[in-house]
Coordinates of C-alpha atoms in Angstrom, one line a residue:
I150 CA 125.1 24.7 70.0
L151 CA 125.4 23.0 67.2
L152 CA 129.0 23.1 67.4
N153 CA 129.3 20.9 70.5
I154 CA 126.4 19.0 69.7
L155 CA 128.6 17.4 66.9
K156 CA 131.5 17.3 69.3
Q157 CA 129.4 15.5 71.5
K158 CA 128.5 13.2 68.5
K159 CA 132.7 13.1 68.2
I160 CA 132.7 14.6 64.3
D161 CA 135.7 16.3 62.9
I162 CA 135.2 20.1 63.1
F163 CA 137.0 22.6 61.8
L164 CA 137.2 26.6 62.4
A165 CA 138.7 29.4 60.6
Q166 CA 139.5 32.8 61.8
H167 CA 137.1 34.7 60.3
G168 CA 138.8 38.1 62.1
G169 CA 141.3 40.5 64.0
F170 CA 143.0 40.5 67.9
Y171 CA 142.6 36.1 67.1
G172 CA 147.4 35.8 68.0
V173 CA 147.2 38.1 69.0
G174 CA 145.0 39.2 72.6
L175 CA 145.5 38.0 75.3
N176 CA 144.7 34.4 74.9
T177 CA 145.1 33.0 78.9
K178 CA 143.1 31.8 81.7
E179 CA 142.1 35.2 82.5
V180 CA 141.0 36.1 79.6
I181 CA 136.7 33.5 79.8
A182 CA 135.5 32.3 77.5
S183 CA 138.0 34.9 74.5
P184 CA 136.6 32.9 70.7
E185 CA 140.0 32.1 70.1
Q186 CA 139.8 29.7 72.9
V187 CA 136.2 28.5 72.2
E188 CA 136.6 27.8 68.5
K189 CA 139.7 25.8 68.9
K190 CA 138.7 23.8 71.5
L191 CA 135.7 22.5 69.1
S192 CA 138.3 22.1 66.1
K193 CA 140.1 19.9 65.4
N194 CA 143.1 21.9 63.9
Y195 CA 141.6 25.7 64.1
L196 CA 143.2 27.5 60.3
T197 CA 144.9 31.1 61.1
W198 CA 145.9 34.1 59.1
G199 CA 149.4 33.4 58.8
W200 CA 150.4 33.0 62.2
K201 CA 150.9 29.0 64.4
E202 CA 151.1 28.5 68.3
S203 CA 150.7 25.1 68.5
K204 CA 150.1 21.7 66.7
K205 CA 146.4 22.6 66.8
D206 CA 147.4 25.7 64.1
V207 CA 146.8 25.0 60.7
I208 CA 148.3 28.5 58.5
F209 CA 145.1 28.7 56.2
S210 CA 144.6 31.9 54.5
S211 CA 143.1 36.1 55.0
R212 CA 139.9 36.6 53.4
F213 CA 142.1 39.7 51.8
P214 CA 143.7 39.4 48.5
P215 CA 146.4 41.4 47.3
K216 CA 145.0 44.2 45.7
K217 CA 146.1 47.7 44.9
V218 CA 144.7 50.4 46.0
H219 CA 145.4 53.5 43.2
L220 CA 147.0 56.1 45.3
S221 CA 144.9 59.3 45.4
K222 CA 146.3 63.3 44.9
T223 CA 143.5 64.3 47.5
N224 CA 143.3 66.1 51.0
R225 CA 141.1 63.4 52.9
I226 CA 142.3 60.9 55.9
L227 CA 139.8 58.1 57.2
F228 CA 139.6 57.5 60.7
C229 CA 138.6 53.9 60.4
S230 CA 136.3 53.2 64.3
N231 CA 134.6 50.4 65.7
L232 CA 132.5 53.1 68.7
S233 CA 130.3 52.3 70.2
T234 CA 129.3 49.1 69.0
T235 CA 128.4 46.1 70.9
F236 CA 130.1 43.9 69.4
L237 CA 133.3 42.5 71.9
S238 CA 135.2 44.7 70.7
R239 CA 138.6 44.1 73.5
Q240 CA 139.7 41.9 74.4
Y241 CA 138.9 41.6 78.0
H242 CA 135.5 41.3 76.4
Q243 CA 133.2 44.3 77.4
P244 CA 131.0 45.9 75.1
R245 CA 131.9 49.7 74.1
T246 CA 129.8 51.9 75.2
M247 CA 129.4 56.1 74.9
M248 CA 131.9 56.0 78.0
D249 CA 134.7 53.9 76.7
S250 CA 134.3 55.9 73.1
L251 CA 135.1 58.8 75.0
E252 CA 138.9 58.7 74.6
T253 CA 138.4 57.7 70.9
I254 CA 136.7 60.5 70.2
D255 CA 138.7 62.5 72.0
Y256 CA 141.4 61.2 69.3
V257 CA 139.3 61.8 66.2
N258 CA 138.6 65.3 67.8
K259 CA 142.1 66.2 68.1
T260 CA 143.4 64.5 64.6
A261 CA 140.4 66.0 62.9
K262 CA 141.6 69.9 64.7
F263 CA 145.6 69.2 62.8
L264 CA 144.4 68.4 59.9
K265 CA 142.0 71.2 59.4
S266 CA 145.2 73.6 60.0
R267 CA 147.3 71.6 57.2
N268 CA 144.5 72.6 55.0
Y269 CA 143.4 68.4 55.5
K270 CA 140.0 67.0 55.6
L271 CA 139.0 64.0 58.1
T272 CA 136.4 61.3 57.7
L273 CA 135.1 59.0 60.7
R274 CA 134.0 55.4 59.3
Y275 CA 131.3 54.1 61.0
L276 CA 129.1 50.6 61.8
S277 CA 126.3 52.3 61.5
R278 CA 124.2 48.9 61.0
I279 CA 121.9 48.7 63.9
E280 CA 123.7 45.2 65.5
N281 CA 126.8 47.3 65.8
S282 CA 124.7 49.8 67.7
G283 CA 126.3 53.1 64.9
N284 CA 122.8 54.6 65.9
M285 CA 124.3 56.0 68.9
I286 CA 126.9 57.8 67.6
Y287 CA 126.0 61.3 68.6
K288 CA 127.7 63.7 66.3
K289 CA 127.6 66.9 68.6
L290 CA 130.5 65.4 70.3
Y291 CA 132.4 66.1 67.4
V292 CA 134.1 69.1 65.7
K293 CA 132.2 70.8 63.1
G294 CA 133.3 69.8 59.1
L295 CA 134.2 66.6 60.3
N296 CA 132.7 64.1 57.9
F297 CA 131.7 60.9 58.0
D298 CA 131.2 57.6 56.8
E299 CA 128.5 54.8 57.9
G300 CA 130.4 52.0 56.4
K301 CA 128.2 51.3 54.3
S302 CA 130.3 50.1 50.9
I303 CA 133.1 47.6 52.0
L304 CA 136.4 49.5 53.2
F305 CA 138.5 48.5 50.0
N306 CA 136.3 50.7 47.3
E307 CA 136.1 53.7 49.7
L308 CA 139.6 54.0 49.7
K309 CA 140.9 55.3 46.5
K310 CA 139.5 58.7 47.9
Y311 CA 141.8 58.8 50.3
K312 CA 145.2 60.0 51.1
L313 CA 146.3 57.2 54.1
V314 CA 143.9 56.0 56.5
I315 CA 143.8 56.0 60.6
H316 CA 142.7 52.7 62.6
E317 CA 142.1 53.3 66.7
N318 CA 143.6 50.1 67.6
L319 CA 145.1 47.3 67.3
L320 CA 142.8 44.7 68.5
S321 CA 140.3 45.1 64.9
T322 CA 140.2 43.3 61.1
A323 CA 140.1 46.6 59.7
F324 CA 144.2 47.6 60.0
L325 CA 145.3 43.8 58.5
E326 CA 142.7 44.8 55.4
T327 CA 144.7 48.0 54.9
L328 CA 147.9 46.8 55.2
S329 CA 147.2 43.6 53.1
Y330 CA 146.0 46.1 50.6
G331 CA 149.1 47.8 50.5
F332 CA 147.3 51.2 51.4
P333 CA 149.0 53.9 53.9
T334 CA 148.5 53.4 57.4
L335 CA 148.6 55.0 60.5
I336 CA 147.4 53.0 63.7
L337 CA 146.5 54.7 66.6
M338 CA 146.6 52.7 69.7
G339 CA 144.1 53.3 73.0
K340 CA 145.9 54.3 76.1
N341 CA 145.2 50.6 77.7
D342 CA 145.1 48.5 74.6
D343 CA 148.7 47.3 75.3
L344 CA 148.1 45.2 78.3
Y345 CA 146.1 43.0 76.1
L346 CA 148.2 41.8 73.6
R347 CA 150.5 38.8 73.6
R348 CA 153.8 38.6 74.7
K349 CA 154.7 38.1 71.0
F350 CA 152.4 39.4 69.8
K351 CA 154.1 42.8 71.3
S352 CA 157.9 42.4 69.7
E353 CA 155.8 42.8 65.9
I354 CA 153.9 46.0 67.6
H355 CA 157.3 47.1 68.7
K356 CA 158.6 47.0 64.3
L357 CA 155.5 48.5 63.3
K358 CA 156.6 51.3 66.1
E359 CA 160.4 51.3 64.1
A360 CA 158.2 51.7 61.2
N361 CA 156.7 55.1 62.1
I362 CA 153.2 53.1 61.2
V363 CA 151.8 52.3 64.9
H364 CA 151.3 55.2 67.4
S365 CA 151.4 55.0 70.9
N366 CA 149.0 58.1 71.2
F367 CA 147.8 60.9 69.3
K368 CA 151.7 63.1 69.9
S369 CA 153.5 60.9 68.6
L370 CA 150.7 60.8 65.7
K371 CA 150.7 64.8 65.1
N372 CA 154.7 64.8 65.4
F373 CA 154.5 62.4 62.8
L374 CA 151.8 63.5 60.5
N375 CA 153.2 67.5 60.5
K376 CA 156.7 65.6 59.4
N377 CA 155.2 63.5 56.8
L378 CA 151.7 64.3 56.1
E379 CA 153.4 66.2 52.5
N380 CA 155.1 62.9 51.6
I381 CA 153.4 60.1 52.6
E382 CA 154.0 57.8 48.8
S383 CA 157.7 58.6 50.1
W384 CA 157.6 57.2 53.3
W385 CA 155.0 54.5 52.9
E386 CA 157.1 53.3 49.5
S387 CA 160.2 53.1 51.5
S388 CA 162.3 49.8 51.2
K389 CA 162.2 49.1 54.6
N390 CA 158.3 50.3 55.0
K391 CA 157.9 47.3 52.2
N392 CA 159.6 44.8 54.2
I393 CA 158.9 45.0 57.6
I394 CA 154.5 45.1 56.5
K395 CA 155.1 42.3 54.5
D396 CA 156.4 40.4 56.6
F397 CA 153.5 41.2 59.6
T398 CA 151.0 40.3 56.7
D399 CA 153.1 36.7 55.9
K400 CA 152.2 36.5 59.8
Y401 CA 148.7 37.8 60.2
A402 CA 147.2 38.7 57.1
Y403 CA 148.1 35.7 54.8
Y404 CA 146.4 35.0 51.8
D405 CA 146.6 32.3 49.6
K406 CA 144.2 31.3 46.7
D407 CA 144.8 27.8 46.6
C408 CA 143.6 27.6 50.2
E409 CA 140.3 24.5 49.0
K410 CA 143.6 22.8 48.9
I411 CA 144.3 23.1 52.6
I412 CA 141.0 21.6 53.2
K413 CA 141.4 19.0 50.6
K414 CA 144.4 18.4 53.0
L415 CA 142.8 18.1 56.1
I416 CA 140.1 16.2 54.8
K417 CA 142.3 12.8 53.3
K418 CA 144.6 13.3 57.1
Y419 CA 141.0 12.7 59.2

């Protein structure tokens, strides 16, 4: 409401990207009032995390400095989820319900069972704060032996406990964060996620698939882990993967420690 009032008074407004799926998810007339659409209409210029699609877009900075997480010699693996969140975590803008979460629950259970057969332990991380409906997590639906992380500590501090992190989709913020930190990252796409990605972004995902970072289904993920679980570090640190990850994060999770200069330049311009 305040931003609309300022807009009506012809006051210049500059808004910035503040999470995942901006520049990634569909942003067409068929997607009614997506956050990106609304924010861009209000903005004189829109500050992005590295991507640029129109004259209005200005490359700014993500909130993820390229801090290095030291890899642990451990048998623990983290699964990052946005289970049961009331946030609009899909680009088609339907808050997730328990039914919507069943696919992810199935993925988590299958992953946990497979890892257990390889003497690895899985931890499910979800946001337990009330605004994210963490109270809707029913632990009885999960396999025995699964550990839970309620997301009370920032992700960067938790990563040092794990060997690898798996994310449940491409429309979240967390996978951009772990890629920025250079931490071994896998992404397991949902069955319908591909339908809600921009055409331009799909070509970027193809590169991540070639690097075995993105997997379209559990079978692909399982096959990869079966072959590479004991050598994740060497796979992750390969020059091919490093180049692909740098190219991707430069476009979607770019970090500029001097980003204040961009703000000052915009202010002077108008």
